[in-house]
Tab-separated table of C-alpha atoms in Angstrom:
chain	number	residue	atom	x	y	z
F	12	MET	CA	38.706	18.386	1.228
F	13	SER	CA	36.100	18.996	-1.463
F	14	SER	CA	33.394	21.607	-0.916
F	15	PHE	CA	29.825	20.812	-1.858
F	16	GLN	CA	26.963	23.048	-2.856
F	17	ILE	CA	23.530	22.528	-1.353
F	18	ILE	CA	20.710	22.743	-3.879
F	19	TYR	CA	16.969	22.484	-3.328
F	20	ILE	CA	15.066	19.775	-5.133
F	21	ASN	CA	11.622	18.186	-5.088
F	22	PRO	CA	12.025	14.972	-3.040
F	23	VAL	CA	9.888	12.982	-5.485
F	24	GLU	CA	12.659	13.470	-8.057
F	25	LEU	CA	15.140	11.596	-5.863
F	26	ILE	CA	15.541	7.889	-6.585
F	27	ASP	CA	15.781	5.272	-3.846
F	28	TYR	CA	18.841	3.047	-4.132
F	29	GLU	CA	17.508	-0.405	-5.016
F	30	LYS	CA	19.792	-2.123	-2.486
F	31	ASN	CA	19.257	0.283	0.394
F	32	ASN	CA	20.492	-1.644	3.436
F	33	LYS	CA	18.258	-0.017	6.048
F	34	ILE	CA	14.638	-1.057	6.597
F	35	HIS	CA	12.252	1.752	7.551
F	36	THR	CA	8.671	1.235	8.719
F	37	GLU	CA	5.694	3.465	8.071
F	38	GLU	CA	5.861	4.465	11.729
F	39	ASP	CA	9.478	5.565	11.239
F	40	THR	CA	8.393	7.697	8.302
F	41	GLU	CA	5.469	9.269	10.157
F	42	LEU	CA	7.531	10.038	13.256
F	43	LEU	CA	10.328	11.669	11.276
F	44	ALA	CA	7.753	13.610	9.268
F	45	ALA	CA	6.269	14.895	12.530
F	46	LEU	CA	9.733	15.810	13.813
F	47	ILE	CA	10.532	17.690	10.595
F	48	SER	CA	7.245	19.567	10.926
F	49	GLU	CA	8.307	20.554	14.445
F	50	VAL	CA	11.981	21.479	13.961
F	51	GLY	CA	12.422	21.789	10.199
F	52	PHE	CA	14.359	19.920	7.504
F	53	ASP	CA	17.999	20.818	8.118
F	54	VAL	CA	19.980	17.690	7.204
F	55	PRO	CA	20.555	17.563	3.435
F	56	ILE	CA	19.935	14.390	1.471
F	57	VAL	CA	23.019	13.214	-0.413
F	58	ALA	CA	22.542	11.856	-3.950
F	59	ASP	CA	24.718	11.119	-6.952
F	60	GLU	CA	24.651	12.835	-10.336
F	61	ASN	CA	21.730	10.609	-11.391
F	62	LYS	CA	19.732	11.647	-8.296
F	63	VAL	CA	20.101	8.183	-6.746
F	64	ILE	CA	20.165	8.578	-2.972
F	65	ILE	CA	23.413	7.892	-1.140
F	66	LYS	CA	22.310	9.128	2.294
F	67	GLY	CA	18.828	10.085	3.417
F	68	HIS	CA	16.263	7.531	2.244
F	69	LEU	CA	14.098	8.013	5.340
F	70	ARG	CA	14.360	11.799	5.138
F	71	LYS	CA	13.135	11.643	1.548
F	72	ARG	CA	10.153	9.474	2.539
F	73	ALA	CA	9.282	11.795	5.413
F	74	ALA	CA	9.493	14.851	3.160
F	75	VAL	CA	7.154	13.262	0.622
F	76	ASN	CA	4.844	12.221	3.471
F	77	ILE	CA	4.249	15.811	4.555
F	78	GLY	CA	4.198	17.213	1.030
F	79	LEU	CA	7.417	19.229	0.979
F	80	ASP	CA	8.093	20.426	-2.556
F	81	LYS	CA	11.751	21.266	-1.940
F	82	VAL	CA	14.403	19.788	0.343
F	83	PRO	CA	18.125	20.538	0.706
F	84	CYS	CA	20.267	18.116	-1.247
F	85	ILE	CA	23.966	17.637	-1.972
F	86	ILE	CA	24.713	16.192	-5.408
F	87	ARG	CA	27.930	14.136	-5.439
F	88	ASP	CA	29.362	13.629	-8.915
F	89	ASP	CA	32.870	12.917	-7.644
F	90	MET	CA	32.373	9.489	-6.039
F	91	THR	CA	33.173	6.095	-7.489
F	92	GLU	CA	30.600	3.319	-7.297
F	93	GLU	CA	32.674	1.690	-4.554
F	94	GLN	CA	32.731	4.890	-2.506
F	95	LYS	CA	28.974	5.349	-2.812
F	96	ARG	CA	28.258	1.809	-1.635
F	97	LEU	CA	30.705	2.205	1.233
F	98	ALA	CA	29.151	5.519	2.268
F	99	ARG	CA	25.649	4.015	2.342
F	100	ILE	CA	26.649	1.228	4.709
F	101	ALA	CA	28.897	3.345	6.940
F	102	ASP	CA	26.293	6.104	7.256
F	103	ASN	CA	23.843	3.596	8.726
F	104	LYS	CA	26.332	1.620	10.804
F	105	PHE	CA	28.393	4.288	12.542
F	106	PRO	CA	25.520	5.702	14.667
F	107	GLU	CA	25.029	2.201	16.089
F	108	ARG	CA	28.592	2.223	17.434
F	109	SER	CA	27.982	5.113	19.809
F	110	GLN	CA	26.452	4.874	23.276
F	111	TRP	CA	24.004	7.078	25.116
F	112	HIS	CA	25.034	9.288	28.018
F	113	TYR	CA	21.914	8.397	29.972
F	114	GLU	CA	22.381	11.007	32.692
F	115	PHE	CA	22.148	13.736	30.071
F	116	VAL	CA	19.323	11.937	28.241
F	117	ARG	CA	17.354	11.847	31.491
F	118	GLU	CA	17.877	15.565	32.082
F	119	GLU	CA	16.913	16.483	28.521
F	120	ILE	CA	13.797	14.276	28.477
F	121	ASN	CA	12.609	15.627	31.829
F	122	TYR	CA	13.084	19.174	30.545
F	123	LEU	CA	11.140	18.473	27.339
F	124	LYS	CA	8.329	16.905	29.371
F	125	GLU	CA	8.110	20.011	31.554
F	126	MET	CA	7.913	22.146	28.410
F	127	GLY	CA	5.028	20.050	27.076
F	128	ILE	CA	6.922	18.619	24.095
F	129	ASP	CA	5.569	15.430	22.496
F	130	LEU	CA	8.160	12.906	23.682
F	131	SER	CA	7.292	10.449	20.915
F	132	LEU	CA	9.268	12.751	18.606
F	133	THR	CA	12.480	11.755	20.400
F	134	GLY	CA	12.259	8.305	18.814
F	135	PHE	CA	12.220	6.549	22.192
F	136	ASN	CA	9.165	4.474	23.054
F	137	VAL	CA	7.344	4.811	26.367
F	138	ASN	CA	8.888	1.727	27.930
F	139	GLU	CA	12.410	2.928	27.119
F	140	LEU	CA	11.691	6.346	28.577
F	141	LYS	CA	10.314	4.862	31.788
F	142	VAL	CA	13.531	2.909	32.251
F	143	ILE	CA	15.986	5.760	31.684
F	144	THR	CA	14.045	8.739	33.071
F	145	ASP	CA	11.889	9.784	36.006
F	146	LEU	CA	8.588	9.400	34.162
F	147	ASP	CA	5.638	8.022	36.105
F	148	GLU	CA	4.747	4.370	35.610
F	149	ASP	CA	1.372	5.372	34.113
F	150	PHE	CA	2.917	7.795	31.603
F	151	SER	CA	1.826	7.425	27.971
F	152	PHE	CA	2.320	9.429	24.794
F	153	ASN	CA	-0.296	12.052	24.068
F	154	SER	CA	0.032	11.689	20.315
F	155	ASN	CA	-1.191	9.719	17.323
F	156	TYR	CA	1.928	7.580	17.205
F	157	ASP	CA	1.584	4.148	18.754
F	158	ASN	CA	5.212	3.451	19.551
F	159	ASP	CA	4.751	3.056	23.279
F	160	GLU	CA	4.802	-0.713	23.431
F	161	THR	CA	7.344	-3.347	22.572
F	162	ASP	CA	6.808	-7.022	22.062
F	163	SER	CA	7.486	-9.148	25.105
F	164	PRO	CA	9.309	-12.454	24.761
F	165	ASP	CA	7.311	-15.579	25.388
F	166	SER	CA	8.067	-16.634	28.963
F	167	ASN	CA	7.523	-20.275	28.041
F	168	ILE	CA	10.363	-20.358	25.521
F	169	GLU	CA	13.401	-22.187	26.846
F	170	GLY	CA	16.719	-21.498	25.152
F	171	SER	CA	17.274	-20.090	21.706
F	172	LYS	CA	15.908	-21.424	18.444
F	173	ASP	CA	19.335	-22.493	17.237
F	174	GLY	CA	20.138	-24.309	20.473
F	175	ARG	CA	23.010	-21.975	21.346
F	176	SER	CA	23.510	-19.870	24.472
F	177	TYR	CA	24.296	-16.186	24.335
F	178	LEU	CA	25.853	-13.669	26.688
F	179	CYS	CA	24.035	-10.352	26.813
F	180	GLU	CA	25.639	-7.402	28.597
F	181	ILE	CA	23.405	-4.474	29.531
F	182	ALA	CA	25.122	-1.300	30.729
F	183	PHE	CA	23.460	1.413	32.809
F	184	SER	CA	24.649	4.863	33.808
F	185	ASP	CA	23.759	4.276	37.460
F	186	LYS	CA	22.309	1.737	39.879
F	187	GLU	CA	18.903	3.440	39.994
F	188	SER	CA	18.427	2.993	36.245
F	189	ALA	CA	19.425	-0.669	36.485
F	190	GLU	CA	16.955	-1.291	39.301
F	191	LYS	CA	14.186	0.473	37.366
F	192	PHE	CA	14.889	-1.733	34.366
F	193	LEU	CA	14.734	-4.876	36.498
F	194	ARG	CA	11.413	-3.786	38.001
F	195	TYR	CA	10.054	-3.201	34.515
F	196	ILE	CA	10.958	-6.696	33.308
F	197	GLY	CA	9.888	-8.253	36.600
F	198	LEU	CA	13.342	-9.294	37.828
F	199	GLU	CA	13.869	-7.493	41.115
F	200	ASP	CA	15.738	-10.457	42.617
F	201	TRP	CA	19.432	-10.058	41.733
F	202	LYS	CA	19.949	-13.779	42.142
F	203	PHE	CA	17.256	-14.706	39.631
F	204	LYS	CA	18.228	-17.476	37.199
F	205	GLY	CA	21.013	-16.333	34.915
F	206	LEU	CA	21.213	-12.835	36.387
F	207	THR	CA	24.245	-11.751	38.392
F	208	LYS	CA	24.499	-8.780	40.719
F	209	LEU	CA	25.700	-5.384	39.549
F	210	VAL	CA	29.236	-5.449	38.199
F	211	ASP	CA	31.356	-2.420	39.151
F	212	GLY	CA	28.144	-0.701	40.182
F	213	ASN	CA	26.964	0.002	36.656
F	214	LYS	CA	26.133	-3.106	34.692
F	215	ILE	CA	24.392	-6.444	34.933
F	216	ILE	CA	25.077	-9.638	33.052
F	217	ILE	CA	22.284	-11.838	31.732
F	218	LYS	CA	23.276	-15.237	30.451
F	219	GLU	CA	21.551	-18.450	29.428
């Protein structure tokens, strides 16, 4: 395996890949910038010999946002064009393949709350945290970041826009979390249209 040297470079010198496959919002940038200010910049950006970013577009934006003049960077001059394109896609896709261990998430979030940490820096929004943790129903972020609300689907919409039906499986770590989720979306009746009871004690099935 090749060894790589970490150098420090001004983030404004790094060039965004013109076909970057991940879309980042201003809120994403501001939240990551706040997190970096809290815990530091310890994940190097990866770029090629021309300083075109392979991994770390959002980290670069966050670093520029808070005015960092140097960030850790790995320069890869040993990759083919095919390898660089593959690495960009895989780096964004692989995290989506993993699942959360919600019991541990709940413990960690509750601990951070007790320590007075700004929970918006976790990346979860308020509604998500209320579902998976023991936070009070009236809990809200005490920060400048308005990521505590999510859009609600229009209750008058019947079916999908393309006329097809979809099966959506939602998995929970325990029954309590599932029941909390159902209360949040207003579906406490297990026999509500399209909603079956708990399957194997840890998941529900919603179907059109």
